[in-house]
PDB file of C-alpha atoms and ligand atoms in Angstrom:
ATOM      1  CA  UNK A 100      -8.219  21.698  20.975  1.00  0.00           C
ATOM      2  CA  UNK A 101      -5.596  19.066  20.401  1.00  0.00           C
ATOM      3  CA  UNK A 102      -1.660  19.830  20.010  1.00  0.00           C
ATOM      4  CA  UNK A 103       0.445  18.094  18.724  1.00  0.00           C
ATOM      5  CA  UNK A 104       3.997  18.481  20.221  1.00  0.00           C
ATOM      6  CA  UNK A 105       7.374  16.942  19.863  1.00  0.00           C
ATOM      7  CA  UNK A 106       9.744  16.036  22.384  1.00  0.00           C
ATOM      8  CA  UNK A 107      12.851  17.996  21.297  1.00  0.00           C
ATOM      9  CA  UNK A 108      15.107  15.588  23.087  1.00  0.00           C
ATOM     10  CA  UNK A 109      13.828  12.123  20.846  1.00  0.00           C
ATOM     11  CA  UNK A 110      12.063  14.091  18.161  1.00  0.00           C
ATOM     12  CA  UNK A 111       8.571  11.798  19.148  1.00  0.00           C
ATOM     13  CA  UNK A 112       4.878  13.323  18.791  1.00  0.00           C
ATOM     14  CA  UNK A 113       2.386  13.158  20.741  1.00  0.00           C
ATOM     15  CA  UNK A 114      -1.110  14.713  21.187  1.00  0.00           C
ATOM     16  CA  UNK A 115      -1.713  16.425  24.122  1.00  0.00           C
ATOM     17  CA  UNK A 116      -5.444  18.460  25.103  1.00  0.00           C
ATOM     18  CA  UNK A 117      -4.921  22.088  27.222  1.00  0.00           C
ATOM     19  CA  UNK A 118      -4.030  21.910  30.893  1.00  0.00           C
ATOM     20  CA  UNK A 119      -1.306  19.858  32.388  1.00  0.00           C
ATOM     21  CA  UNK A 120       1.359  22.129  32.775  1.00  0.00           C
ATOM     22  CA  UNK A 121       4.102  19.619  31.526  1.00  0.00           C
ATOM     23  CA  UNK A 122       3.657  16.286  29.874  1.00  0.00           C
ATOM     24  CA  UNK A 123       6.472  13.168  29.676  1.00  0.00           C
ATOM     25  CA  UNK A 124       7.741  11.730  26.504  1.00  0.00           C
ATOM     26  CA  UNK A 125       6.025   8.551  25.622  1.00  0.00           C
ATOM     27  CA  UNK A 126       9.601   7.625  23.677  1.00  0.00           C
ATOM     28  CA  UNK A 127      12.158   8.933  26.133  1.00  0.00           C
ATOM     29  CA  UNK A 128      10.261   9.865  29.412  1.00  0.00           C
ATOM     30  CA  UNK A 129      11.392  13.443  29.267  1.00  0.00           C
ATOM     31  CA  UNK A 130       9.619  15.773  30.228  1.00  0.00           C
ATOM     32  CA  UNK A 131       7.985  18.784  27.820  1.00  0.00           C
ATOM     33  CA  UNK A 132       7.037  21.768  29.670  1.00  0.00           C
ATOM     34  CA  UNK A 133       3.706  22.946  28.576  1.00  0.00           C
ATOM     35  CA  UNK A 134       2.710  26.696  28.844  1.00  0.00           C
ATOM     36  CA  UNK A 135      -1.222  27.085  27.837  1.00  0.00           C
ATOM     37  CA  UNK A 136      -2.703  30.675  27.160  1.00  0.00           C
ATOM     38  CA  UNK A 137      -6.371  30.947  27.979  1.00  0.00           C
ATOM     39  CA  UNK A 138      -7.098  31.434  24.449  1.00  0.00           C
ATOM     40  CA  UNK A 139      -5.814  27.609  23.320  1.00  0.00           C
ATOM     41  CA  UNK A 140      -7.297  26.407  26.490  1.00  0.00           C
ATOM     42  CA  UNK A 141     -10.711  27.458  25.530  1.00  0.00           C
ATOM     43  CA  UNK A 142     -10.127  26.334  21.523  1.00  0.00           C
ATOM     44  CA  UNK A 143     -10.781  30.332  20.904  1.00  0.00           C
ATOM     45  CA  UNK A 144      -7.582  31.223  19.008  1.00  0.00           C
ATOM     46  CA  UNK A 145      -3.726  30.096  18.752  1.00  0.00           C
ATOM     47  CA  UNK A 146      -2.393  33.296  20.252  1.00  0.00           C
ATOM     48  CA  UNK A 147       0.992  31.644  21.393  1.00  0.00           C
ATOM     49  CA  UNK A 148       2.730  28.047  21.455  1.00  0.00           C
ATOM     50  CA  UNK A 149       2.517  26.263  24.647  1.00  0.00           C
ATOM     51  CA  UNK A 150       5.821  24.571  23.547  1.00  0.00           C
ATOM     52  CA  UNK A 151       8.268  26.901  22.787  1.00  0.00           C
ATOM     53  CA  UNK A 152       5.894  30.271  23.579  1.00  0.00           C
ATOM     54  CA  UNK A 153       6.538  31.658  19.903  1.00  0.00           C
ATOM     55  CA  UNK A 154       3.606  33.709  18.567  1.00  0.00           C
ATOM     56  CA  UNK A 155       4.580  32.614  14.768  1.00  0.00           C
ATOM     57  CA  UNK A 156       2.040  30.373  12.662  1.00  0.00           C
ATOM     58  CA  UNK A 157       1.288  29.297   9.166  1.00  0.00           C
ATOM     59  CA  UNK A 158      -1.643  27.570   8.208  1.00  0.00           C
ATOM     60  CA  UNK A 159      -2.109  23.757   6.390  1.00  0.00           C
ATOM     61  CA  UNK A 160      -4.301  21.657   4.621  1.00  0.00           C
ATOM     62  CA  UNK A 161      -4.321  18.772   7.642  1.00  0.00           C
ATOM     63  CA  UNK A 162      -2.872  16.009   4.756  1.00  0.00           C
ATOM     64  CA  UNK A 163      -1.649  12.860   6.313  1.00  0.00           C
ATOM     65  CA  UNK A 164       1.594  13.209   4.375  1.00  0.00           C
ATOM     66  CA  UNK A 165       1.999   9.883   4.470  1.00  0.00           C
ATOM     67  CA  UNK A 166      -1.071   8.313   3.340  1.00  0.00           C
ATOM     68  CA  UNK A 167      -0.961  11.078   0.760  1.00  0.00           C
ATOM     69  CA  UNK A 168       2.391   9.995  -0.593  1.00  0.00           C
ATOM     70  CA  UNK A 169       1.719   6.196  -0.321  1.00  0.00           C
ATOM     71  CA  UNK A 170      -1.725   6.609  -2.524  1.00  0.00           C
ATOM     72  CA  UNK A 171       0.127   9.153  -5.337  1.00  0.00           C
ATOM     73  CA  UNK A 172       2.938   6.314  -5.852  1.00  0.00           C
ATOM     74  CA  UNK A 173       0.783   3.450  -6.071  1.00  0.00           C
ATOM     75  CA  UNK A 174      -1.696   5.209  -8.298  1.00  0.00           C
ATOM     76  CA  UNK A 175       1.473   5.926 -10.273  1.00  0.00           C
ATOM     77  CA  UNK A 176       2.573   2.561 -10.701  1.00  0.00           C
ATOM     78  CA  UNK A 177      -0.774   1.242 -11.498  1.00  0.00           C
ATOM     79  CA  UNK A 178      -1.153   3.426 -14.419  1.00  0.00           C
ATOM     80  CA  UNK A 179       2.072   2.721 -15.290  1.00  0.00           C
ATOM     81  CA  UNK A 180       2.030  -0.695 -15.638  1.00  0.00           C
ATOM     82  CA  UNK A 181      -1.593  -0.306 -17.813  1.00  0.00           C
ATOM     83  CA  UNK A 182       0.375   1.974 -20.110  1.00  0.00           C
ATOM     84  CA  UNK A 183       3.065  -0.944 -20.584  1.00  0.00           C
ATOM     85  CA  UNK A 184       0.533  -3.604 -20.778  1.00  0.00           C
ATOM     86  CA  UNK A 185      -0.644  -1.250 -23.474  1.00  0.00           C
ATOM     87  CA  UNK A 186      -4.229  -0.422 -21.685  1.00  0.00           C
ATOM     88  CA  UNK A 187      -4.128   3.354 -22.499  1.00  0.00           C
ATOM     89  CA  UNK A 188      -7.682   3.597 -21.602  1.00  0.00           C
ATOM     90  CA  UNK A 189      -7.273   1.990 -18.310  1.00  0.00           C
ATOM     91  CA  UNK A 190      -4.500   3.887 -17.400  1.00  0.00           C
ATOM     92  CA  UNK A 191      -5.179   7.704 -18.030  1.00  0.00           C
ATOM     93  CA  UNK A 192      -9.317   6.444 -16.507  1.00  0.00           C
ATOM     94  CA  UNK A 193      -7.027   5.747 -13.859  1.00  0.00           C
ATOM     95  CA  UNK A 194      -5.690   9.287 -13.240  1.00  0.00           C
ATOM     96  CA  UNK A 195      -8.303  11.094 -14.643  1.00  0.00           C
ATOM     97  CA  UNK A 196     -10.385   9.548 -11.708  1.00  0.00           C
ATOM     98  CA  UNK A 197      -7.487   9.920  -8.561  1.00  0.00           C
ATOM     99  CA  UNK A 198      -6.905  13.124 -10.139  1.00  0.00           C
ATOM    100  CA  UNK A 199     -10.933  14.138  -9.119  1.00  0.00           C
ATOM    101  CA  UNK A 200     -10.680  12.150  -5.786  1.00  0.00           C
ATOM    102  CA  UNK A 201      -7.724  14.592  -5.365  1.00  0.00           C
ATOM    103  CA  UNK A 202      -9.226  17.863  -5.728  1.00  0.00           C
ATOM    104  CA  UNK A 203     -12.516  16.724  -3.665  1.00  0.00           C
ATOM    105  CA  UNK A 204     -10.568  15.525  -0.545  1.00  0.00           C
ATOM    106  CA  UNK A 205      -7.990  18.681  -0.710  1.00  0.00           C
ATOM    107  CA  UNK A 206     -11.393  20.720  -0.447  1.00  0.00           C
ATOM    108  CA  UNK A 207     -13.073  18.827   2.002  1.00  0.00           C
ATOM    109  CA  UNK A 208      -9.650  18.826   4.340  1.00  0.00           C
ATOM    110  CA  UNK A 209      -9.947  21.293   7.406  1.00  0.00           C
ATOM    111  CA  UNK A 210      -6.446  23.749   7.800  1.00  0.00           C
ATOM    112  CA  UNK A 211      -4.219  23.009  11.049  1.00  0.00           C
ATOM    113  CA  UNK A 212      -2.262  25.474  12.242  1.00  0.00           C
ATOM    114  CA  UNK A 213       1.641  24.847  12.984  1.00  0.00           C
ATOM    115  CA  UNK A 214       4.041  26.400  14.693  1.00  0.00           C
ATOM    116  CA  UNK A 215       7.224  28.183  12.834  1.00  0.00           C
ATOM    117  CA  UNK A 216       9.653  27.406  15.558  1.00  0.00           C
ATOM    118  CA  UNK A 217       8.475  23.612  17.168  1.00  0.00           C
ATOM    119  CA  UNK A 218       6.544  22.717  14.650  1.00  0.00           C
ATOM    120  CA  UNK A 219       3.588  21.898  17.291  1.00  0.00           C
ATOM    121  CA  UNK A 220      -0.218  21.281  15.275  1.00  0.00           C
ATOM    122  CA  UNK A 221      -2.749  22.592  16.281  1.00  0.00           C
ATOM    123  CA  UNK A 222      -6.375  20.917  15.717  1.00  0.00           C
ATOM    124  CA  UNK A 223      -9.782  21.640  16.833  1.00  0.00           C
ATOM    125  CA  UNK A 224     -12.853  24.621  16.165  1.00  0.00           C
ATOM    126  CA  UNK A 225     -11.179  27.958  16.730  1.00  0.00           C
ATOM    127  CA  UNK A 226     -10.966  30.427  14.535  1.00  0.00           C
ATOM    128  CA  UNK A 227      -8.008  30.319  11.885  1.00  0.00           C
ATOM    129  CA  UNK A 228      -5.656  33.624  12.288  1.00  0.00           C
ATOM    130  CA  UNK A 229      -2.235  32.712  11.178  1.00  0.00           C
ATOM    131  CA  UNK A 230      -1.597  33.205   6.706  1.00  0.00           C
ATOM    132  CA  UNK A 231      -0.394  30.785   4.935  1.00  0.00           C
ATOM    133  CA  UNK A 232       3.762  29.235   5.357  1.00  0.00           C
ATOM    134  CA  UNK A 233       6.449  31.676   4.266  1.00  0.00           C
ATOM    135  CA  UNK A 234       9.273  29.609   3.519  1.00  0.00           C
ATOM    136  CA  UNK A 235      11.883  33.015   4.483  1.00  0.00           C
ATOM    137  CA  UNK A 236      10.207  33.274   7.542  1.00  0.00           C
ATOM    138  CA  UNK A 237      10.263  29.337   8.494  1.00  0.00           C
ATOM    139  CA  UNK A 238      13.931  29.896   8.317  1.00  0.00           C
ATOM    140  CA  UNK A 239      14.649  32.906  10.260  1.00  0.00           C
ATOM    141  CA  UNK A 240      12.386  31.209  12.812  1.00  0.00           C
ATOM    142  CA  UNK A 241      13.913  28.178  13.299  1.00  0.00           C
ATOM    143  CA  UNK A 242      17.817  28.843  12.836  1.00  0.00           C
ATOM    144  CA  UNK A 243      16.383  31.340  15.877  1.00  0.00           C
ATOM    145  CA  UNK A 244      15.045  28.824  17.518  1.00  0.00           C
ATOM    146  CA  UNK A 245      17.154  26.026  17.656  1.00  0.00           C
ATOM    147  CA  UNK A 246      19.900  28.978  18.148  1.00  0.00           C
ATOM    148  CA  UNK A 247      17.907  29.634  21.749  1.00  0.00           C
ATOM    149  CA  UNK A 248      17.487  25.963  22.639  1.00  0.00           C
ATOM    150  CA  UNK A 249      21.529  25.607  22.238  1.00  0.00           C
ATOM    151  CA  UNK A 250      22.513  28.663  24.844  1.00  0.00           C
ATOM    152  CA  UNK A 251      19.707  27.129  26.634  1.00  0.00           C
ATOM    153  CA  UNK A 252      18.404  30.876  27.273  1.00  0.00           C
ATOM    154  CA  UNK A 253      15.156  29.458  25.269  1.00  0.00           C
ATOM    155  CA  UNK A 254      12.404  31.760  23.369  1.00  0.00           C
ATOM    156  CA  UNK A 255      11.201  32.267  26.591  1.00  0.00           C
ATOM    157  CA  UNK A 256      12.974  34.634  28.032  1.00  0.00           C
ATOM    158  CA  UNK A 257      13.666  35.910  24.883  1.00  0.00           C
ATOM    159  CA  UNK A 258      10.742  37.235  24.042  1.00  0.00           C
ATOM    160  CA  UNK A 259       8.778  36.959  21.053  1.00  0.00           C
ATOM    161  CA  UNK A 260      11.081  38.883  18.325  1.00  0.00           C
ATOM    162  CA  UNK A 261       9.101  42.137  16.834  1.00  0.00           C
ATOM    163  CA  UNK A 262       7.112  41.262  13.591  1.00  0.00           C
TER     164      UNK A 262
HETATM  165 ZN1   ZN B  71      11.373  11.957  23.900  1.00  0.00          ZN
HETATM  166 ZN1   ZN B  72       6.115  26.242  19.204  1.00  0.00          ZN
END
């Protein structure tokens, strides 16, 4: 399994594989204490976050948000600018085309699983658990979260709140 975690000090992500008990910032050089469960060491099952230790998931197509984005706009503009240069054909081919791309590589992308509180990602073969995001939960979670990381008592101690 590969996590993704971000340093909560600079905000950078990195990609870090099950076992070093703490890892340094690539951006700021602080350091991220890591907390592993058996079950993400062995790529079994996300049972808890080795960030922030919160037991909360949702599951997501694994889009590159970016890419995604950059393609949808420039497809956009393309089609566009048939439509003015009055190539109707051209430009709804165009869309009718990204628009099949579209549905084949949202089916063909594999779910990554994210953590409510951090936001760490999760990638690799185990088994999916978590449902999908719940916007009302994402909140609680994280005005909780960032809550603990300001009295510094952390989720840690805390405890995992009672579902
Ligand atoms: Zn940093
Ligand atoms: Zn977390």
């Amino acid at each position: 399994m590969r996590v993704k975690v971000k340093c909560l000090a600079c905000g950078l992500a990195q990609n870090v594989a099950p076992a070093p008990p703490e890892s340094a910032c690539p951006g700021c050089g602080g350091a991220i204490p890591l907390a592993w469960t058996a079950a993400v060491g062995d790529d079994r099952e996300v049972d808890a976050c080795p960030v922030c230790e919160g037991r909360d998931f949702y599951v997501r197509k694994d889009l590159n948000r970016t890419l995604g984005l950059v393609t949808v706009i420039g497809v956009g503009l393309t089609s566009v600018g048939f439509l003015w240069a009055r190539r109707e054909g051209l430009a709804y081919g165009i869309l009718g085309v990204f628009a099949l791309v579209d549905l084949v590589a949202y089916a063909l992308l594999k779910l990554v699983t994210v953590c409510y509180r951090c936001q760490a990602e999760f990638r690799g073969a185990y088994r999916r658990t978590a449902s999908g995001f719940d916007l009302h939960r994402a909140e609680s979670l994280e005005l909780e979260y960032s809550r603990s990381r300001e009295t510094g008592r952390g989720v840690r101690s805390a405890g995992s709140p009672p579902r």
